[in-house]
Every structure is written in structure tokens, then in C-alpha cells.
Amino acid sequence: MYVESTTKNDKIKSTETTSFFQNSRIISKVAPNSKDDYQNIIITEPVTMVNDKLYVISDGFSIGFNSLFSYDREKNDIVIQTLPFLVNYYSGIIESTYGYSDLSSDFANQKALIYGMIVASKQSTGKYGVLSIDGNEIISPRYNKIEFIENSGEFIITNSSNKVGIAYSSGDTKISVSYDDIKVMDHTLGYYLVKSNSKYGVVDSSESLVVHIEYDKIGIDTSKFPADNLKSQYILYNTLIPVELNKKWGFLDVKGKKITELIYDTVGYVNENTNDKVVNNALTIGDTKVVVVSKDKKYGGVHTSGTEIIDLRYDSIYSITSSGATAYYIYFNGKEYNAREYINAMKKSLGINDKPEVEGDVILDNQNDLSNTVNDTNNVNTNNIVANEVNQNNVIVNDVDANIVNTNVIDTNVTNSPVENTMTNGTNDINAIQTNANVVAPNNQDSNNTVLSNEV
């Protein structure tokens, strides 16, 4: 039994990029071309590699592809409900069933449906609230704006005075609604970047100050450094917090302690020669735990310990990518020097012995070069979905707007039966294409151990 998309080859726009990491329980998600950090979400079991294909279990599938996945043992059906289907469904009943007038059109808020919550507004007041799909009110409709934070399950709430705070998924206030702006800085640490009276600081989940609200800027615009493939604009190498005050930069550690003075003119090297397409801008130098800084138009490097490991006397520090490999260089008096060799020599001289970083379930020897990563939009094809004890061709795919995860059934007892639905291939604005994926149904296995895979 199949339900297929009724609209094919429509032009659709990608809304999110999802990354899977081998042997990790972390899924990273970000909007294409966004200046925001990746949101890291923890799934119950690590992504595994089998025969050069990545496999995740059902919660990884649902989170990675913004869809609901379920298996009905009695009917022997696999049911996949995509986010566009859910949005269309709940938009149709939001007034008659829940007494609200409009489902939020914000993509971040629509993803709350995957977690059983609805962000909607009342026409009479124009205010937003949150309720469960069971109809229980979580946050009453009293806020000008609400934004769902997927990796924490919390909400950024904005009141009528345009002050913002954070609410738990229970509806209780976590961070008081008293700031001019607030962003999740690091979900693992429970840190929030807050703004008040044009100054920035950091509070933790109990609203204790980690960094006093006194800086002009916290964090770096990492969009200027695409070759570094950084995951956070606020914390570099999981250690350094860049801060700026009165046009001078320095670094704090993750506890808010100052580890360098605020003496640098810039953090990172930006190539101003637009005709030079070979040289990459550089903020961090690979896995060396060194950040590029400048003063008086001369460049150097600061180690995560706070040590100025590269003297501030060089003309530039940059990277060059060739055949997929990125190398870092120091340029001085018309000559190019290998930055890694320089840094290793200085570390040996200074007695600095770095240990690999640990993030989630993955040891990161290089925060900027994660191997076995799949990057694509969440509307991509999935291959070799393994669904146990599914011995009939029963795959129900609920889909609207040609926005679908593709499935075929390969049963151990039956012939392969294709289901073709429209999907996007991971660019920002593309024509939808059709492809095949598989649901493999081996016999006599426990259906609670359903394994899903993604291959692009």
C-alpha cells in the first residue's frame, strides 16, 4: 500500500543542511548559507558504517530528515510523515481543533511538530503560544514572537516590550524575559549569549553570569572563513571565546576567565586581494589549536592556552586547498613557510602537548576536518532503510509539496517494488528529481531494532 506525492518536478527550496558523523550520536543541522552555528542534536545510537553506507536508527531518521517514522506491527506498515505533510495537516485543523487561527510559518517553529508541539497564534490578539498536539496549553498566547530551539527543545520568547528570554518545553521560564536579544551559544555547556543596552555577555542555564555583559562583540563571523569549516562562531577549539571591546580583541576561556589581554586589531586573516582565488581566509590553523590574530597589520597566532605561539610580525597567515587537502602557510618578506611545521617546533620548544578534543562520542583530532561526514539537505534520498519483520510491501509515505524521503521495499520474500517521490538534492534552489531508495526487510528479527541509513 503506497501513498505517493501528487506533485512531481516542482521547484522547491532547501531549508536545512543535515550532517551525519560515523561512530557518533551527533547530528548537526544548519540552514544553507546561514551565519548561525550548527545545532548539534544527540540521537540514541551512533551512526554506523556498513559496506560504505551510513546507518542510523529511527530517531536519527526522524531528526535528520524532519519526519515522523513509525512501524505498525499489527498492520505490518511503515509510516513516514514528512514535515510538509504535518504542516498541511495541522494548518487545516488548527482553528477547529485547537482554537488558534494560524500555525507559525517559521521553519524552526514548524519543526516543533516533530516533537509533538505546535507554535501558533490567535487572530484576535496576534500573540503566539505553544500547545501540545494533544491540545494541552504549554505557553499561553501572550508573546509577540516565539522561536523553537530544536537541540534543546526550548523556546526563545519575546514579549510586548521586545524583551526576550527562554522558556522550557514545559512552559516554565528558564531565562528571564529581560534581555534585548538572546541566542543559544553552546547547548552542551548550557550557555546563552545575551544582549543588554548594546553590550554582550554570557549566562548559563541558571542565569548566572559566565561573561559579564560589557563587550561590544562576542564571537566571530565564521562565514568569512568557509575553508576552516568551523562549527561554532562563539567558542573556538571548544576552548577560546573571542571578545571585542573598544575595537580591540582578546580571548576568554569557557569559564569566562580572561586568558589574553584585549590587544589585537583583528581575529583571523582575510585576504583583501579579490583577484587571488587560491588563497583562503584563515581563522584557525587546522588541528594545531592556534587562532590567527593581528596587530598593526602584522599577523601571529594565539594557542588555546593563551600563549602567543606565532609572533606578531608576519605579513599574512592563510590556507590553500588543493585536491581536497588544506595546508596552512605563513608569509613573510616574499617567502612562504609551512605554518604547521612552525607551530610544532614552537610547541616543542614551549613544552605544549595538546590532547585530542572530545565532542559527544567523537574524538576530534581536528575540529575543522571531520571524516565520513554526509552533508545534504534534510530532503535527500535515503538508501537501504532496514526495517525488520516487514514482510509485505506496506510503506505509507505521507507527503505534500513534493518534499519527500524516497523509499522502496526490498523484501526477502518478494520482488523489489519501487516507490518514486519527488525530492531535493541539496542545493539552495533546485528542480526536484526522482530517485529510488530501499526498505530492506530481513525476516525473523526484532522490529524494535529498526536500522535506517542515509547515503548521498
Short mmCIF file of C-alpha atoms in Angstrom, two decimals:
data_model
loop_
_atom_site.label_atom_id
_atom_site.label_comp_id
_atom_site.label_asym_id
_atom_site.label_seq_id
_atom_site.Cartn_x
_atom_site.Cartn_y
_atom_site.Cartn_z
CA MET A 1 0.00 0.00 0.00
CA TYR A 2 1.55 3.30 -1.08
CA VAL A 3 0.64 6.96 -0.93
CA GLU A 4 2.76 8.90 -3.41
CA SER A 5 3.38 12.58 -4.00
CA THR A 6 0.78 14.11 -6.28
CA THR A 7 3.09 16.89 -7.46
CA LYS A 8 6.38 15.98 -9.10
CA ASN A 9 9.19 18.03 -10.61
CA ASP A 10 8.11 21.12 -8.71
CA LYS A 11 10.70 23.78 -7.97
CA ILE A 12 11.42 23.70 -4.27
CA LYS A 13 13.85 25.42 -1.95
CA SER A 14 16.15 23.70 0.51
CA THR A 15 15.68 24.80 4.08
CA GLU A 16 18.34 22.95 6.05
CA THR A 17 21.60 21.04 5.79
CA THR A 18 22.00 17.90 7.90
CA SER A 19 25.35 16.25 8.66
CA PHE A 20 25.85 12.70 9.95
CA PHE A 21 29.15 11.57 11.51
CA GLN A 22 30.36 7.99 11.55
CA ASN A 23 30.53 6.41 15.04
CA SER A 24 28.86 9.47 16.57
CA ARG A 25 25.47 10.11 18.16
CA ILE A 26 25.65 13.72 16.95
CA ILE A 27 23.55 15.05 14.08
CA SER A 28 24.37 18.63 13.01
CA LYS A 29 21.82 20.86 11.30
CA VAL A 30 22.02 24.38 9.86
CA ALA A 31 20.18 26.49 7.30
CA PRO A 32 22.06 26.87 3.98
CA ASN A 33 24.26 30.00 3.82
CA SER A 34 23.37 30.78 7.42
CA LYS A 35 25.67 32.72 9.74
CA ASP A 36 24.24 30.78 12.68
CA ASP A 37 26.08 27.88 14.27
CA TYR A 38 25.21 24.26 13.61
CA GLN A 39 22.70 22.83 16.05
CA ASN A 40 24.05 19.55 17.39
CA ILE A 41 21.38 17.03 18.34
CA ILE A 42 22.09 13.79 20.20
CA ILE A 43 20.43 10.58 18.98
CA THR A 44 20.16 7.34 20.95
CA GLU A 45 22.63 5.20 18.98
CA PRO A 46 25.76 6.08 16.97
CA VAL A 47 25.74 6.31 13.20
CA THR A 48 27.46 3.21 11.82
CA MET A 49 29.15 2.40 8.52
CA VAL A 50 28.32 -0.89 6.80
CA ASN A 51 29.52 -1.61 3.28
CA ASP A 52 30.36 2.07 2.74
CA LYS A 53 26.87 3.17 3.76
CA LEU A 54 25.88 5.16 6.84
CA TYR A 55 23.13 3.71 9.06
CA VAL A 56 21.06 5.39 11.75
CA ILE A 57 18.16 4.14 13.84
CA SER A 58 14.65 5.55 13.60
CA ASP A 59 15.12 8.62 15.81
CA GLY A 60 18.13 9.62 13.72
CA PHE A 61 15.99 9.29 10.61
CA SER A 62 13.19 11.41 12.07
CA ILE A 63 15.50 14.15 13.32
CA GLY A 64 17.83 14.14 10.33
CA PHE A 65 15.03 14.32 7.76
CA ASN A 66 12.40 16.23 9.77
CA SER A 67 9.82 13.48 9.54
CA LEU A 68 7.91 11.05 11.71
CA PHE A 69 8.73 7.37 11.25
CA SER A 70 6.69 4.56 12.76
CA TYR A 71 6.12 0.84 12.29
CA ASP A 72 2.68 -0.68 12.86
CA ARG A 73 3.32 -4.33 13.73
CA GLU A 74 -0.36 -5.29 13.55
CA LYS A 75 -0.87 -3.86 10.06
CA ASN A 76 2.74 -4.52 9.09
CA ASP A 77 3.09 -0.96 7.81
CA ILE A 78 5.95 1.51 7.83
CA VAL A 79 4.54 5.05 8.00
CA ILE A 80 6.66 8.11 7.11
CA GLN A 81 5.13 11.55 7.61
CA THR A 82 7.18 14.43 6.22
CA LEU A 83 7.22 17.89 7.79
CA PRO A 84 5.31 19.50 4.88
CA PHE A 85 2.59 16.87 5.36
CA LEU A 86 2.39 17.64 9.09
CA VAL A 87 2.27 21.39 8.47
CA ASN A 88 -0.51 20.96 5.93
CA TYR A 89 -2.46 18.66 8.24
CA TYR A 90 -2.27 20.79 11.39
CA SER A 91 -2.89 24.01 9.46
CA GLY A 92 -6.19 22.51 8.37
CA ILE A 93 -7.36 21.76 11.91
CA ILE A 94 -5.61 24.47 13.95
CA GLU A 95 -8.78 26.53 14.39
CA SER A 96 -11.44 23.86 14.66
CA THR A 97 -9.45 21.57 16.97
CA TYR A 98 -7.22 23.91 18.94
CA GLY A 99 -8.93 27.31 18.82
CA TYR A 100 -5.93 29.06 17.28
CA SER A 101 -6.07 30.88 13.94
CA ASP A 102 -2.66 30.31 12.34
CA LEU A 103 0.15 27.79 12.54
CA SER A 104 3.52 29.55 12.65
CA SER A 105 5.06 29.83 9.17
CA ASP A 106 8.59 29.92 10.60
CA PHE A 107 10.53 26.78 9.61
CA ALA A 108 12.18 26.46 13.04
CA ASN A 109 8.74 26.53 14.68
CA GLN A 110 7.27 24.05 12.22
CA LYS A 111 9.94 21.55 13.29
CA ALA A 112 8.35 21.57 16.75
CA LEU A 113 5.66 19.35 15.20
CA ILE A 114 8.22 16.53 15.01
CA TYR A 115 8.48 16.78 18.80
CA GLY A 116 4.72 16.88 19.40
CA MET A 117 4.35 20.64 19.87
CA ILE A 118 2.55 23.35 17.91
CA VAL A 119 3.54 27.03 17.73
CA ALA A 120 0.51 29.06 16.69
CA SER A 121 -1.13 32.48 17.04
CA LYS A 122 -4.54 33.87 17.94
CA GLN A 123 -6.11 36.14 15.33
CA SER A 124 -7.86 38.23 17.98
CA THR A 125 -4.59 39.27 19.66
CA GLY A 126 -1.87 38.36 17.16
CA LYS A 127 0.01 36.76 20.06
CA TYR A 128 1.82 33.43 19.88
CA GLY A 129 1.62 30.46 22.17
CA VAL A 130 2.64 26.79 22.27
CA LEU A 131 0.45 23.74 22.78
CA SER A 132 0.91 20.00 22.56
CA ILE A 133 -0.67 18.03 19.71
CA ASP A 134 -2.97 16.61 22.41
CA GLY A 135 -4.34 20.13 22.88
CA ASN A 136 -2.69 20.94 26.23
CA GLU A 137 -1.50 24.52 26.51
CA ILE A 138 2.24 24.76 27.17
CA ILE A 139 2.79 28.51 26.74
CA SER A 140 -0.27 30.74 26.71
CA PRO A 141 -0.69 33.04 23.67
CA ARG A 142 0.84 36.18 25.15
CA TYR A 143 4.12 36.67 23.25
CA ASN A 144 4.89 38.78 20.18
CA LYS A 145 7.26 36.12 18.89
CA ILE A 146 8.26 32.56 19.75
CA GLU A 147 11.14 30.59 18.23
CA PHE A 148 11.70 26.87 18.76
CA ILE A 149 15.28 25.76 19.55
CA GLU A 150 15.49 22.21 18.27
CA ASN A 151 18.63 20.95 20.01
CA SER A 152 17.37 21.92 23.48
CA GLY A 153 13.62 21.68 22.92
CA GLU A 154 13.26 25.18 24.39
CA PHE A 155 11.70 28.38 23.09
CA ILE A 156 13.01 31.92 22.70
CA ILE A 157 10.12 34.15 23.78
CA THR A 158 9.66 37.87 23.02
CA ASN A 159 7.19 40.00 24.99
CA SER A 160 5.31 43.16 24.05
CA SER A 161 8.27 45.30 25.16
CA ASN A 162 10.54 43.38 22.75
CA LYS A 163 12.43 41.84 25.65
CA VAL A 164 13.47 38.23 25.18
CA GLY A 165 14.08 35.19 27.35
CA ILE A 166 13.99 31.39 27.26
CA ALA A 167 11.13 29.05 28.17
CA TYR A 168 11.41 25.33 28.85
CA SER A 169 9.33 22.91 26.78
CA SER A 170 7.18 22.62 29.91
CA GLY A 171 6.32 26.32 29.56
CA ASP A 172 8.23 27.44 32.66
CA THR A 173 10.60 30.38 32.27
CA LYS A 174 14.26 29.37 32.20
CA ILE A 175 15.94 32.70 31.36
CA SER A 176 14.03 35.80 32.39
CA VAL A 177 12.36 37.86 29.67
CA SER A 178 14.60 40.86 30.30
CA TYR A 179 17.22 40.97 27.54
CA ASP A 180 17.34 42.84 24.23
CA ASP A 181 18.45 39.69 22.44
CA ILE A 182 19.39 36.13 23.28
CA LYS A 183 20.92 33.22 21.35
CA VAL A 184 21.97 29.72 22.24
CA MET A 185 25.76 29.93 22.42
CA ASP A 186 26.53 26.33 23.33
CA HIS A 187 23.86 23.75 24.11
CA THR A 188 26.27 21.29 25.73
CA LEU A 189 27.56 23.88 28.18
CA GLY A 190 24.12 25.43 28.60
CA TYR A 191 25.44 28.85 27.61
CA TYR A 192 23.37 31.71 26.18
CA LEU A 193 24.67 34.87 24.52
CA VAL A 194 22.67 37.82 25.85
CA LYS A 195 22.49 41.47 24.81
CA SER A 196 21.50 44.38 27.01
CA ASN A 197 21.98 48.08 26.32
CA SER A 198 24.11 47.30 23.24
CA LYS A 199 26.55 45.19 25.25
CA TYR A 200 27.02 41.42 25.16
CA GLY A 201 27.66 38.81 27.82
CA VAL A 202 27.06 35.12 28.56
CA VAL A 203 24.76 33.47 31.09
CA ASP A 204 24.38 29.79 31.91
CA SER A 205 21.18 27.76 32.22
CA SER A 206 20.63 29.02 35.79
CA GLU A 207 21.10 32.61 34.51
CA SER A 208 24.37 33.02 36.37
CA LEU A 209 26.83 35.31 34.59
CA VAL A 210 29.67 33.49 32.87
CA VAL A 211 30.85 36.55 30.95
CA HIS A 212 29.88 39.99 32.19
CA ILE A 213 27.60 41.97 29.88
CA GLU A 214 30.26 44.50 28.93
CA TYR A 215 31.61 43.58 25.49
CA ASP A 216 30.87 45.13 22.10
CA LYS A 217 31.08 41.74 20.38
CA ILE A 218 31.38 38.10 21.37
CA GLY A 219 32.22 35.59 18.66
CA ILE A 220 33.42 35.80 15.07
CA ASP A 221 31.61 35.96 11.75
CA THR A 222 32.68 32.50 10.62
CA SER A 223 31.06 32.96 7.20
CA LYS A 224 34.26 34.78 6.23
CA PHE A 225 36.24 31.59 6.83
CA PRO A 226 34.47 28.81 4.90
CA ALA A 227 37.66 26.78 4.36
CA ASP A 228 38.03 26.35 8.13
CA ASN A 229 34.63 24.58 8.33
CA LEU A 230 34.02 25.84 11.84
CA LYS A 231 31.09 24.58 13.87
CA SER A 232 30.88 27.47 16.34
CA GLN A 233 31.38 31.18 15.96
CA TYR A 234 31.48 31.68 19.72
CA ILE A 235 33.87 29.02 21.02
CA LEU A 236 36.96 28.10 19.01
CA TYR A 237 38.54 24.67 19.55
CA ASN A 238 35.92 24.16 22.31
CA THR A 239 38.13 26.42 24.44
CA LEU A 240 38.50 30.06 23.34
CA ILE A 241 35.80 32.73 23.42
CA PRO A 242 36.77 35.74 21.24
CA VAL A 243 35.58 39.09 22.68
CA GLU A 244 35.89 42.67 21.47
CA LEU A 245 35.79 45.92 23.43
CA ASN A 246 36.65 49.37 22.08
CA LYS A 247 37.79 47.81 18.78
CA LYS A 248 40.35 45.55 20.47
CA TRP A 249 40.09 41.77 20.59
CA GLY A 250 41.16 39.20 23.14
CA PHE A 251 40.18 35.75 24.43
CA LEU A 252 38.39 34.26 27.43
CA ASP A 253 38.25 30.58 28.34
CA VAL A 254 34.93 28.73 28.60
CA LYS A 255 34.64 29.66 32.28
CA GLY A 256 34.82 33.35 31.41
CA LYS A 257 38.39 33.84 32.63
CA LYS A 258 40.50 36.26 30.59
CA ILE A 259 43.47 34.38 29.10
CA THR A 260 44.81 37.15 26.86
CA GLU A 261 44.60 40.90 27.07
CA LEU A 262 42.40 42.75 24.59
CA ILE A 263 45.23 43.96 22.37
CA TYR A 264 44.51 42.58 18.89
CA ASP A 265 43.12 44.57 15.98
CA THR A 266 41.51 41.55 14.30
CA VAL A 267 40.94 37.86 14.82
CA GLY A 268 41.58 35.88 11.63
CA TYR A 269 43.22 36.74 8.31
CA VAL A 270 41.02 37.97 5.46
CA ASN A 271 42.57 38.03 2.00
CA GLU A 272 41.90 41.51 0.58
CA ASN A 273 43.22 40.61 -2.86
CA THR A 274 39.95 39.62 -4.54
CA ASN A 275 41.81 38.51 -7.67
CA ASP A 276 43.63 35.81 -5.72
CA LYS A 277 41.21 32.87 -5.80
CA VAL A 278 43.80 30.41 -4.48
CA VAL A 279 44.39 31.82 -1.01
CA ASN A 280 41.76 31.09 1.67
CA ASN A 281 40.98 33.29 4.63
CA ALA A 282 42.12 31.69 7.88
CA LEU A 283 40.73 31.97 11.40
CA THR A 284 42.07 28.75 12.89
CA ILE A 285 45.10 26.76 11.75
CA GLY A 286 43.81 23.23 11.28
CA ASP A 287 44.15 20.98 14.34
CA THR A 288 47.00 22.98 15.87
CA LYS A 289 44.67 24.79 18.34
CA VAL A 290 46.08 28.10 17.13
CA VAL A 291 43.92 31.11 16.21
CA VAL A 292 45.17 33.78 13.80
CA VAL A 293 45.35 37.34 15.19
CA SER A 294 46.75 40.67 14.00
CA LYS A 295 48.10 43.91 15.41
CA ASP A 296 49.38 46.90 13.46
CA LYS A 297 48.79 44.96 10.23
CA LYS A 298 51.14 42.15 11.29
CA TYR A 299 49.87 38.62 11.89
CA GLY A 300 50.57 35.98 14.52
CA GLY A 301 48.81 33.17 16.35
CA VAL A 302 47.40 32.52 19.83
CA HIS A 303 47.29 28.98 21.23
CA THR A 304 44.27 27.84 23.24
CA SER A 305 46.44 28.09 26.37
CA GLY A 306 46.69 31.85 25.78
CA THR A 307 50.29 31.65 24.60
CA GLU A 308 51.16 33.82 21.62
CA ILE A 309 52.81 30.94 19.77
CA ILE A 310 53.34 32.81 16.48
CA ASP A 311 54.97 36.23 16.90
CA LEU A 312 53.06 39.23 15.58
CA ARG A 313 55.48 40.06 12.79
CA TYR A 314 54.30 38.22 9.67
CA ASP A 315 52.66 39.65 6.55
CA SER A 316 49.84 37.10 6.37
CA ILE A 317 48.71 33.65 7.54
CA TYR A 318 46.39 31.77 5.20
CA SER A 319 45.46 28.39 3.80
CA ILE A 320 45.48 26.84 0.34
CA THR A 321 43.22 23.96 -0.61
CA SER A 322 44.42 21.56 -3.30
CA SER A 323 42.90 18.20 -4.29
CA GLY A 324 40.66 18.36 -1.21
CA ALA A 325 43.55 18.89 1.25
CA THR A 326 44.07 22.18 3.08
CA ALA A 327 47.54 23.40 4.08
CA TYR A 328 48.35 26.50 6.14
CA TYR A 329 51.15 28.96 5.43
CA ILE A 330 52.94 31.92 6.98
CA TYR A 331 54.02 34.60 4.51
CA PHE A 332 56.98 36.83 5.36
CA ASN A 333 59.26 39.01 3.24
CA GLY A 334 58.15 37.41 -0.01
CA LYS A 335 58.57 33.82 1.20
CA GLU A 336 56.03 31.17 2.18
CA TYR A 337 56.58 28.94 5.23
CA ASN A 338 54.68 25.88 6.44
CA ALA A 339 52.58 27.03 9.41
CA ARG A 340 52.16 23.57 10.92
CA GLU A 341 55.90 22.92 10.99
CA TYR A 342 56.48 26.30 12.62
CA ILE A 343 53.82 25.67 15.26
CA ASN A 344 55.01 22.15 16.05
CA ALA A 345 58.54 23.44 16.56
CA MET A 346 57.27 26.19 18.88
CA LYS A 347 55.12 23.73 20.86
CA LYS A 348 58.12 21.50 21.39
CA SER A 349 60.19 24.48 22.50
CA LEU A 350 57.48 25.70 24.90
CA GLY A 351 56.55 22.25 26.21
CA ILE A 352 52.97 22.39 24.92
CA ASN A 353 51.46 18.92 24.49
CA ASP A 354 47.96 19.06 23.03
CA LYS A 355 45.44 16.31 23.55
CA PRO A 356 42.69 15.48 21.05
CA GLU A 357 39.39 17.22 21.70
CA VAL A 358 36.34 15.25 22.69
CA GLU A 359 32.94 16.20 21.31
CA GLY A 360 29.99 13.93 22.04
CA ASP A 361 31.06 10.44 21.11
CA VAL A 362 33.80 11.50 18.69
CA ILE A 363 37.43 12.33 19.47
CA LEU A 364 38.28 15.24 17.24
CA ASP A 365 41.90 15.45 16.24
CA ASN A 366 40.81 18.35 14.06
CA GLN A 367 37.64 20.27 14.71
CA ASN A 368 37.71 21.51 11.13
CA ASP A 369 38.09 18.17 9.33
CA LEU A 370 35.51 15.60 10.41
CA SER A 371 35.82 12.47 8.30
CA ASN A 372 32.96 10.32 6.99
CA THR A 373 30.53 13.22 7.03
CA VAL A 374 27.39 13.37 4.95
CA ASN A 375 26.25 16.92 4.14
CA ASP A 376 22.98 17.50 2.34
CA THR A 377 19.58 19.00 2.93
CA ASN A 378 17.19 17.06 5.10
CA ASN A 379 15.13 16.48 1.96
CA VAL A 380 17.53 13.93 0.48
CA ASN A 381 17.33 10.35 -0.69
CA THR A 382 17.84 7.60 1.86
CA ASN A 383 19.22 4.25 0.76
CA ASN A 384 18.97 0.85 2.41
CA ILE A 385 16.49 1.53 5.18
CA VAL A 386 16.42 -1.70 7.16
CA ALA A 387 13.00 -2.41 8.67
CA ASN A 388 12.79 -5.72 10.48
CA GLU A 389 9.87 -8.16 10.17
CA VAL A 390 8.27 -6.13 7.38
CA ASN A 391 7.32 -8.98 5.07
CA GLN A 392 4.87 -7.18 2.82
CA ASN A 393 5.13 -4.15 0.56
CA ASN A 394 3.38 -1.82 3.02
CA VAL A 395 5.08 1.57 3.05
CA ILE A 396 2.86 4.60 3.60
CA VAL A 397 4.51 7.89 2.72
CA ASN A 398 2.54 10.98 3.70
CA ASP A 399 3.81 13.90 1.68
CA VAL A 400 2.85 17.31 0.32
CA ASP A 401 4.61 19.89 -1.83
CA ALA A 402 6.89 17.29 -3.42
CA ASN A 403 9.11 17.25 -0.33
CA ILE A 404 9.78 13.62 0.49
CA VAL A 405 12.16 10.97 1.68
CA ASN A 406 12.23 8.31 -1.04
CA THR A 407 11.50 4.66 -0.25
CA ASN A 408 11.39 1.30 -1.99
CA VAL A 409 10.66 -2.03 -0.36
CA ILE A 410 13.05 -4.94 -0.84
CA ASP A 411 11.54 -7.88 0.99
CA THR A 412 13.34 -11.18 1.42
CA ASN A 413 10.25 -12.94 0.09
CA VAL A 414 9.05 -10.61 -2.65
CA THR A 415 10.27 -8.73 -5.69
CA ASN A 416 11.56 -5.18 -5.33
CA SER A 417 8.72 -2.67 -5.68
CA PRO A 418 9.75 0.93 -6.36
CA VAL A 419 8.09 3.99 -4.91
CA GLU A 420 9.24 7.16 -6.65
CA ASN A 421 8.62 10.51 -4.98
CA THR A 422 9.99 13.97 -5.56
CA MET A 423 12.95 15.20 -3.51
CA THR A 424 15.69 17.81 -3.47
CA ASN A 425 19.37 17.11 -4.00
CA GLY A 426 20.82 19.59 -1.55
CA THR A 427 21.20 22.91 -3.33
CA ASN A 428 19.52 26.13 -2.25
CA ASP A 429 17.07 26.41 -5.13
CA ILE A 430 16.75 23.46 -7.46
CA ASN A 431 14.40 21.42 -9.58
CA ALA A 432 13.18 18.35 -7.75
CA ILE A 433 14.38 14.98 -9.03
CA GLN A 434 13.23 11.40 -8.64
CA THR A 435 15.29 8.51 -7.36
CA ASN A 436 14.95 5.16 -5.64
CA ALA A 437 15.84 4.06 -2.13
CA ASN A 438 15.27 0.77 -0.36
CA VAL A 439 13.46 -0.66 2.63
CA VAL A 440 15.15 -3.99 3.28
CA ALA A 441 13.06 -6.36 5.31
CA PRO A 442 15.01 -9.35 6.67
CA ASN A 443 12.89 -11.97 8.36
CA ASN A 444 12.72 -13.09 11.97
CA GLN A 445 14.38 -10.11 13.58
CA ASP A 446 13.23 -7.87 16.40
CA SER A 447 11.35 -4.91 14.95
CA ASN A 448 12.47 -2.76 17.88
CA ASN A 449 15.96 -2.73 16.38
CA THR A 450 14.97 -0.93 13.20
CA VAL A 451 18.05 0.46 11.46
CA LEU A 452 17.93 3.31 8.99
CA SER A 453 20.57 4.56 6.64
CA ASN A 454 21.48 7.65 4.68
CA GLU A 455 23.74 7.71 1.67
CA VAL A 456 24.33 10.61 -0.68
#
